mmCIF file of C-alpha atoms in Angstrom:
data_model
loop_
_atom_site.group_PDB
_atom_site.id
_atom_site.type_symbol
_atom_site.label_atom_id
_atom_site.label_comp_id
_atom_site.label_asym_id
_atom_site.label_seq_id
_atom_site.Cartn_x
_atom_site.Cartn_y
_atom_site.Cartn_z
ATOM 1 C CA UNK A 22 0.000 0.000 0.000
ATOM 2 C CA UNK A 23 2.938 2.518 1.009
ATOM 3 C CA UNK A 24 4.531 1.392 -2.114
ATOM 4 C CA UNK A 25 1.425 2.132 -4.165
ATOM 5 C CA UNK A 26 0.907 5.821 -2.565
ATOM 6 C CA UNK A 27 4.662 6.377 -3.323
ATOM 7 C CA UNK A 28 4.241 5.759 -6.752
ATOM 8 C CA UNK A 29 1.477 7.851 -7.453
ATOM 9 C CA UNK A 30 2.949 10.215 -5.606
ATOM 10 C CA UNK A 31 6.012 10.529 -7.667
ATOM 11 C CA UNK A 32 3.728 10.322 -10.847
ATOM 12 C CA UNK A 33 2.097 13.168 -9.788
ATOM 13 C CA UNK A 34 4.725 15.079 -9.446
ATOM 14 C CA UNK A 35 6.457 14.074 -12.822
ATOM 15 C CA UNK A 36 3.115 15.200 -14.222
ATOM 16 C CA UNK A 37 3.090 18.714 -12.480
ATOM 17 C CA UNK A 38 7.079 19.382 -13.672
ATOM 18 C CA UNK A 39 6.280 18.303 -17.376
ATOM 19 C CA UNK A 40 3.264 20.952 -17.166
ATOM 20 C CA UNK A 41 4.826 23.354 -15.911
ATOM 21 C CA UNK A 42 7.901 22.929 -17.793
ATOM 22 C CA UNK A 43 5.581 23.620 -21.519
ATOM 23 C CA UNK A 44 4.194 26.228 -19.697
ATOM 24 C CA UNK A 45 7.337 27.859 -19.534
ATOM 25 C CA UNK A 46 8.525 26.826 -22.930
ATOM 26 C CA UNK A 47 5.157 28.688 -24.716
ATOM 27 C CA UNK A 48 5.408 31.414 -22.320
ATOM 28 C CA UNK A 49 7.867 31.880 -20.070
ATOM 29 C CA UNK A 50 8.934 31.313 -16.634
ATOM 30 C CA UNK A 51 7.391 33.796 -15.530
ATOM 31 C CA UNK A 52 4.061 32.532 -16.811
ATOM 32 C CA UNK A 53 4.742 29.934 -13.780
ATOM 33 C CA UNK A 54 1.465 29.961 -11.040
ATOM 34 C CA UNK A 55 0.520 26.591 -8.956
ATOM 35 C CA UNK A 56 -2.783 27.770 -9.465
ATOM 36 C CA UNK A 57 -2.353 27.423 -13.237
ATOM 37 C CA UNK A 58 -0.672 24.555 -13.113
ATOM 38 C CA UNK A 59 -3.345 22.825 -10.613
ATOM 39 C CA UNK A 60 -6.046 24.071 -13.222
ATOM 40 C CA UNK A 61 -4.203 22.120 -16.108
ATOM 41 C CA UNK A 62 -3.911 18.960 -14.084
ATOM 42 C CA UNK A 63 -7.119 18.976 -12.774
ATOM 43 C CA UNK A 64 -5.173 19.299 -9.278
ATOM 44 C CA UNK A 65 -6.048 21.276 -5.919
ATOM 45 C CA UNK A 66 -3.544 24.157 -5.059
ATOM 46 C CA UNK A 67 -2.812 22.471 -2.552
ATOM 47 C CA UNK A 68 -1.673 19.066 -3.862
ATOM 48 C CA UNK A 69 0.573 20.793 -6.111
ATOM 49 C CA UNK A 70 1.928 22.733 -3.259
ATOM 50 C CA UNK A 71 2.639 20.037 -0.986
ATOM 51 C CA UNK A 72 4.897 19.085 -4.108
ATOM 52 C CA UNK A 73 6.619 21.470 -5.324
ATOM 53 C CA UNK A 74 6.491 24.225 -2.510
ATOM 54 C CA UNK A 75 6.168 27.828 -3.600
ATOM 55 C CA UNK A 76 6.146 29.521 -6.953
ATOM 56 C CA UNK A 77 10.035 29.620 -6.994
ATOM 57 C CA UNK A 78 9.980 26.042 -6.027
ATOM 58 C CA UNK A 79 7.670 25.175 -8.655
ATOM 59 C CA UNK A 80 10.661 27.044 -11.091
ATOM 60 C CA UNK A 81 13.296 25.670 -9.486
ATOM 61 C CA UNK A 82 12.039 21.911 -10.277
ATOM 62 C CA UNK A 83 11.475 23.292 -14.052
ATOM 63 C CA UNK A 84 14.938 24.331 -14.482
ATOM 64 C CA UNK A 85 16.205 21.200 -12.794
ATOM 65 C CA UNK A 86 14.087 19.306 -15.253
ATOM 66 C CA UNK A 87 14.984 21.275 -18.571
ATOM 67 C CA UNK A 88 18.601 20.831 -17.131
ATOM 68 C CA UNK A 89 18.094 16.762 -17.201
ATOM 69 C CA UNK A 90 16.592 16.976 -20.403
ATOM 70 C CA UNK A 91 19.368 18.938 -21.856
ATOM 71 C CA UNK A 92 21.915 16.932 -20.445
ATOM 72 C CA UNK A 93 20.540 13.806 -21.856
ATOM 73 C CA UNK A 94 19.970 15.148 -25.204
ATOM 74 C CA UNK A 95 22.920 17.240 -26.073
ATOM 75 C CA UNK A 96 25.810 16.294 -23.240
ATOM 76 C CA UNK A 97 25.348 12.016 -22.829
ATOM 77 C CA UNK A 98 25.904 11.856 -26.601
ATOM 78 C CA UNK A 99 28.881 13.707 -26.721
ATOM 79 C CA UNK A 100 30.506 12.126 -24.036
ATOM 80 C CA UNK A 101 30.582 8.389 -26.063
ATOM 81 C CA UNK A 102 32.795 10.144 -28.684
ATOM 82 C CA UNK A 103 36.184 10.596 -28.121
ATOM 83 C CA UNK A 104 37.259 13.812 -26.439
ATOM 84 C CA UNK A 105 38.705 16.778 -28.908
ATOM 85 C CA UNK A 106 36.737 17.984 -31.998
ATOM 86 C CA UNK A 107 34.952 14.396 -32.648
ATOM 87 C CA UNK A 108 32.757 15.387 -28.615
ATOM 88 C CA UNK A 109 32.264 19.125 -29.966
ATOM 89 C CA UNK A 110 31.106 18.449 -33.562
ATOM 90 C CA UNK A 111 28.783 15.646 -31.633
ATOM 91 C CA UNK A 112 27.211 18.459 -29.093
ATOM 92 C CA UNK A 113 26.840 20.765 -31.776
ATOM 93 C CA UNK A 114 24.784 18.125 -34.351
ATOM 94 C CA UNK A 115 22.831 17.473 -31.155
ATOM 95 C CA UNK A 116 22.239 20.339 -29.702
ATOM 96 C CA UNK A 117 21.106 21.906 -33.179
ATOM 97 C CA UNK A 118 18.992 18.478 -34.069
ATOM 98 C CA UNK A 119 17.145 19.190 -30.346
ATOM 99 C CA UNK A 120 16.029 22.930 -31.379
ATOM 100 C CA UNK A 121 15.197 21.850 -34.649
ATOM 101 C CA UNK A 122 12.232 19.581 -32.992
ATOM 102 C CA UNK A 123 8.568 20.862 -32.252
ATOM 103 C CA UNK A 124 7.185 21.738 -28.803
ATOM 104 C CA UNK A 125 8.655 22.216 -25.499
ATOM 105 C CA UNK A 126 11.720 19.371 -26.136
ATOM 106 C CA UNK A 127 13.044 21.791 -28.064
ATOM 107 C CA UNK A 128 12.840 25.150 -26.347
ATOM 108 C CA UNK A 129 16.229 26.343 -24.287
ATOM 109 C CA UNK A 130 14.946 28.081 -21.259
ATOM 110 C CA UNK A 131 18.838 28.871 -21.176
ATOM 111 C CA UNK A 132 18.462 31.420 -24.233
ATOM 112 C CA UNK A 133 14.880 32.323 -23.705
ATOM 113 C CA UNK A 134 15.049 32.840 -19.805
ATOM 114 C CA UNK A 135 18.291 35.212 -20.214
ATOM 115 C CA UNK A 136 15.947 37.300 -22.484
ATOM 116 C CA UNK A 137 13.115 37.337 -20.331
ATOM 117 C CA UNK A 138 15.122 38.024 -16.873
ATOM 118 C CA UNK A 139 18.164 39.806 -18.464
ATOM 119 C CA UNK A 140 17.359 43.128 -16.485
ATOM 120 C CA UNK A 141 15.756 42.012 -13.824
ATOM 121 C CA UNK A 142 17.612 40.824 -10.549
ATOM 122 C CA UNK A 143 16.552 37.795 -8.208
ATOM 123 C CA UNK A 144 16.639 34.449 -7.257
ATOM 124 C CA UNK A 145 15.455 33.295 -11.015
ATOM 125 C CA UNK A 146 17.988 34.996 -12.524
ATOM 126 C CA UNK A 147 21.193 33.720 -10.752
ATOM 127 C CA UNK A 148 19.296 30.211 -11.347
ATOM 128 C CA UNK A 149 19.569 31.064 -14.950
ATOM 129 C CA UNK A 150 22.785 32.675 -15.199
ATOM 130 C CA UNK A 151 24.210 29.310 -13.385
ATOM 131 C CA UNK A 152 22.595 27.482 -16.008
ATOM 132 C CA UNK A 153 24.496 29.368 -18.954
ATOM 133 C CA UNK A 154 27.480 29.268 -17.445
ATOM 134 C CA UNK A 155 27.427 25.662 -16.522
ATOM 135 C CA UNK A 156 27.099 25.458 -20.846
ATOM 136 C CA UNK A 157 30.036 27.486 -21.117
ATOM 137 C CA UNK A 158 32.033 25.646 -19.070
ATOM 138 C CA UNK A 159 31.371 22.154 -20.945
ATOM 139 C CA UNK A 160 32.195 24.433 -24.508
ATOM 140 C CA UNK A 161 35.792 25.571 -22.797
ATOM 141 C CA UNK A 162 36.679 22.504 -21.502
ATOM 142 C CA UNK A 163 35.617 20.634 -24.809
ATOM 143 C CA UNK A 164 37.370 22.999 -26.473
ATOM 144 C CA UNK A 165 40.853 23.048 -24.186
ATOM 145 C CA UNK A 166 39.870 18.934 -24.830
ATOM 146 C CA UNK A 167 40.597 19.796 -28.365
ATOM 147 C CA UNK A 168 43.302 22.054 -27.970
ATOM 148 C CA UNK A 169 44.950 19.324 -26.026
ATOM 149 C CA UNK A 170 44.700 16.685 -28.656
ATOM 150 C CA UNK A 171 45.903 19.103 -31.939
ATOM 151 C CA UNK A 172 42.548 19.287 -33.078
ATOM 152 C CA UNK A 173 42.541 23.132 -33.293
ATOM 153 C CA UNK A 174 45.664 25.549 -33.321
ATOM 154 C CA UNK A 175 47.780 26.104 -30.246
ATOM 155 C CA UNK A 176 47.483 29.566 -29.962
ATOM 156 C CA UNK A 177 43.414 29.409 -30.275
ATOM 157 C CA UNK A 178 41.952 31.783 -27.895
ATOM 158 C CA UNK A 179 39.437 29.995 -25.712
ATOM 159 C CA UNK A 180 36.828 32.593 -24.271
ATOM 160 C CA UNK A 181 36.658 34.205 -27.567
ATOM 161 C CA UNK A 182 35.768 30.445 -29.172
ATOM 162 C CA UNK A 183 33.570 30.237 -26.381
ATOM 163 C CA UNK A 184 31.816 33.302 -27.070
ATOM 164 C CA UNK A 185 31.404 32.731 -30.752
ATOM 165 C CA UNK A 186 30.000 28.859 -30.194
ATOM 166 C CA UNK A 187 27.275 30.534 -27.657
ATOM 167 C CA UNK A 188 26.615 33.315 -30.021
ATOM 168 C CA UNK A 189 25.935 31.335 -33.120
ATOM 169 C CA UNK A 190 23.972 28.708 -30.751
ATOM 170 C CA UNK A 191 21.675 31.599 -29.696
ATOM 171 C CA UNK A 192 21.197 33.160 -33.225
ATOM 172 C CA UNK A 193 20.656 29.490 -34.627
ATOM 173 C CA UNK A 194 17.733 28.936 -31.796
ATOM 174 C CA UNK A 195 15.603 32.172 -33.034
ATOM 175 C CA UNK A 196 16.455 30.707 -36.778
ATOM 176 C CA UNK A 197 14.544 27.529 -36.016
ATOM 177 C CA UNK A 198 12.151 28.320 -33.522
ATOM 178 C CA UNK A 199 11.115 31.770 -34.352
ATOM 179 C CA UNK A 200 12.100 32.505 -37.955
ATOM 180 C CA UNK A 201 10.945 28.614 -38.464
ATOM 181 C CA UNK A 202 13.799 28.466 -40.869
ATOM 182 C CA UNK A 203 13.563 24.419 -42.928
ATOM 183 C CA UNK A 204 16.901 25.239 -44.215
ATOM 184 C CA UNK A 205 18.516 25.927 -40.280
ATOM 185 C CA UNK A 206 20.112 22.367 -39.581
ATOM 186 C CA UNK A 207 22.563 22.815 -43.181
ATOM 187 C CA UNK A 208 23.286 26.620 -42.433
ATOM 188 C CA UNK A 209 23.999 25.876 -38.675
ATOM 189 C CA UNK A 210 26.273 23.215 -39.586
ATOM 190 C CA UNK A 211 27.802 25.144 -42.065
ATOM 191 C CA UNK A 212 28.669 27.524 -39.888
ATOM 192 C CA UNK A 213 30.054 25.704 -37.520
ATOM 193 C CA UNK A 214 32.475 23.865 -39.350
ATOM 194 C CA UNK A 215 33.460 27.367 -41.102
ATOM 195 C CA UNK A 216 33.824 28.739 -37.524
ATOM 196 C CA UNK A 217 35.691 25.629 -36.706
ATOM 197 C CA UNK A 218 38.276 25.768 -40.078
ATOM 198 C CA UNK A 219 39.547 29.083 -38.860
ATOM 199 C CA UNK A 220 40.694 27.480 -35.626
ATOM 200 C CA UNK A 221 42.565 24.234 -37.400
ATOM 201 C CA UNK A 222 46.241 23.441 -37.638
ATOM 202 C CA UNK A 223 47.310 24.445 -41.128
ATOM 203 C CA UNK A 224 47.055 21.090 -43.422
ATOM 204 C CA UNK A 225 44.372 19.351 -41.116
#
């Protein structure tokens, strides 16, 4: 019977993060209530409270869950290929084959959450701005990965490579989900790999 109550329990509360989390993907984080959320599940206020907490919980178990998500989509596959340019060129096919796909599996709350909060300060904010910077830090260290292995010059300049992988991921996200671009996947990946050429060893 415990077993049982646990279950649904948990179920429940998969089912209130997966609402909430398209909520925020169609209109922002923000957009987050428990009422709402209650209303879409059918749910008192106070069963999704006794979940999730307050409002910023509520947010806080979002991000966590976009965060998963991302992980598993973009990160687990890169990590099977061997480090250096083979792990970036993987992230970057996934990452752009995950914002190419419809509904909330493809949103980044990362790009669209800086946006929203960008002046604002609070507790959402430094959750977001940990977020980004988290996805920096896998680009420089994949990046120092290829460095490492002669994949890319010697002299290549990290943060700026940084800067310019984030940049054209953030353009390449309004190309596909805004602009609803069909021709975004071969221009992204062009782009990348003429990004990329400039930072090869001469002859490779």
């Amino acid at each position: 019977m415990e077993a049982a109550k646990t279950e649904r329990s948990e179920l429940t509360q998969s089912a209130i993060v997966d609402a909430a989390l398209e909520m925020a993907a169609l209109d922002g984080l923000d957009s987050l209530s428990i009422g709402e959320v209650a209303k879409r599940l059918n749910l008192s206020k106070s069963g999704v409270f006794s979940r999730v907490g307050s409002r910023e919980g509520l947010q806080r178990a979002v991000m966590a869950e976009f965060e998963r998500r991302f992980q598993q989509d973009v990160l687990l596959p890169a990590l099977r290929e061997p480090r250096g340019l083979p792990r970036l060129d993987t992230m970057m096919k996934a990452w752009l084959e995950r914002v190419c796909r419809a509904g909330p599996r493809g949103s980044c709350l990362y790009v669209a959450g800086a946006f929203e909060f960008d002046d604002r300060d609070g507790p959402m904010r430094e959750l977001l701005l940990e977020g980004v910077q988290r996805w920096r830090s896998v680009l420089r260290r994949s990046i120092l990965q290829a460095k490492d292995c002669g994949h890319l010059k010697a002299d290549t300049e990290v943060e700026q490579l940084v800067f310019e992988l984030d940049a054209l991921f953030t353009g390449l996200l309004r190309e596909a989900r805004f602009l609803r671009n069909p021709e975004v996947m071969a221009r992204g990946l062009a782009a990348y790999e003429r990004l990329i050429s400039h930072y090869r060893p001469t002859g490779a």
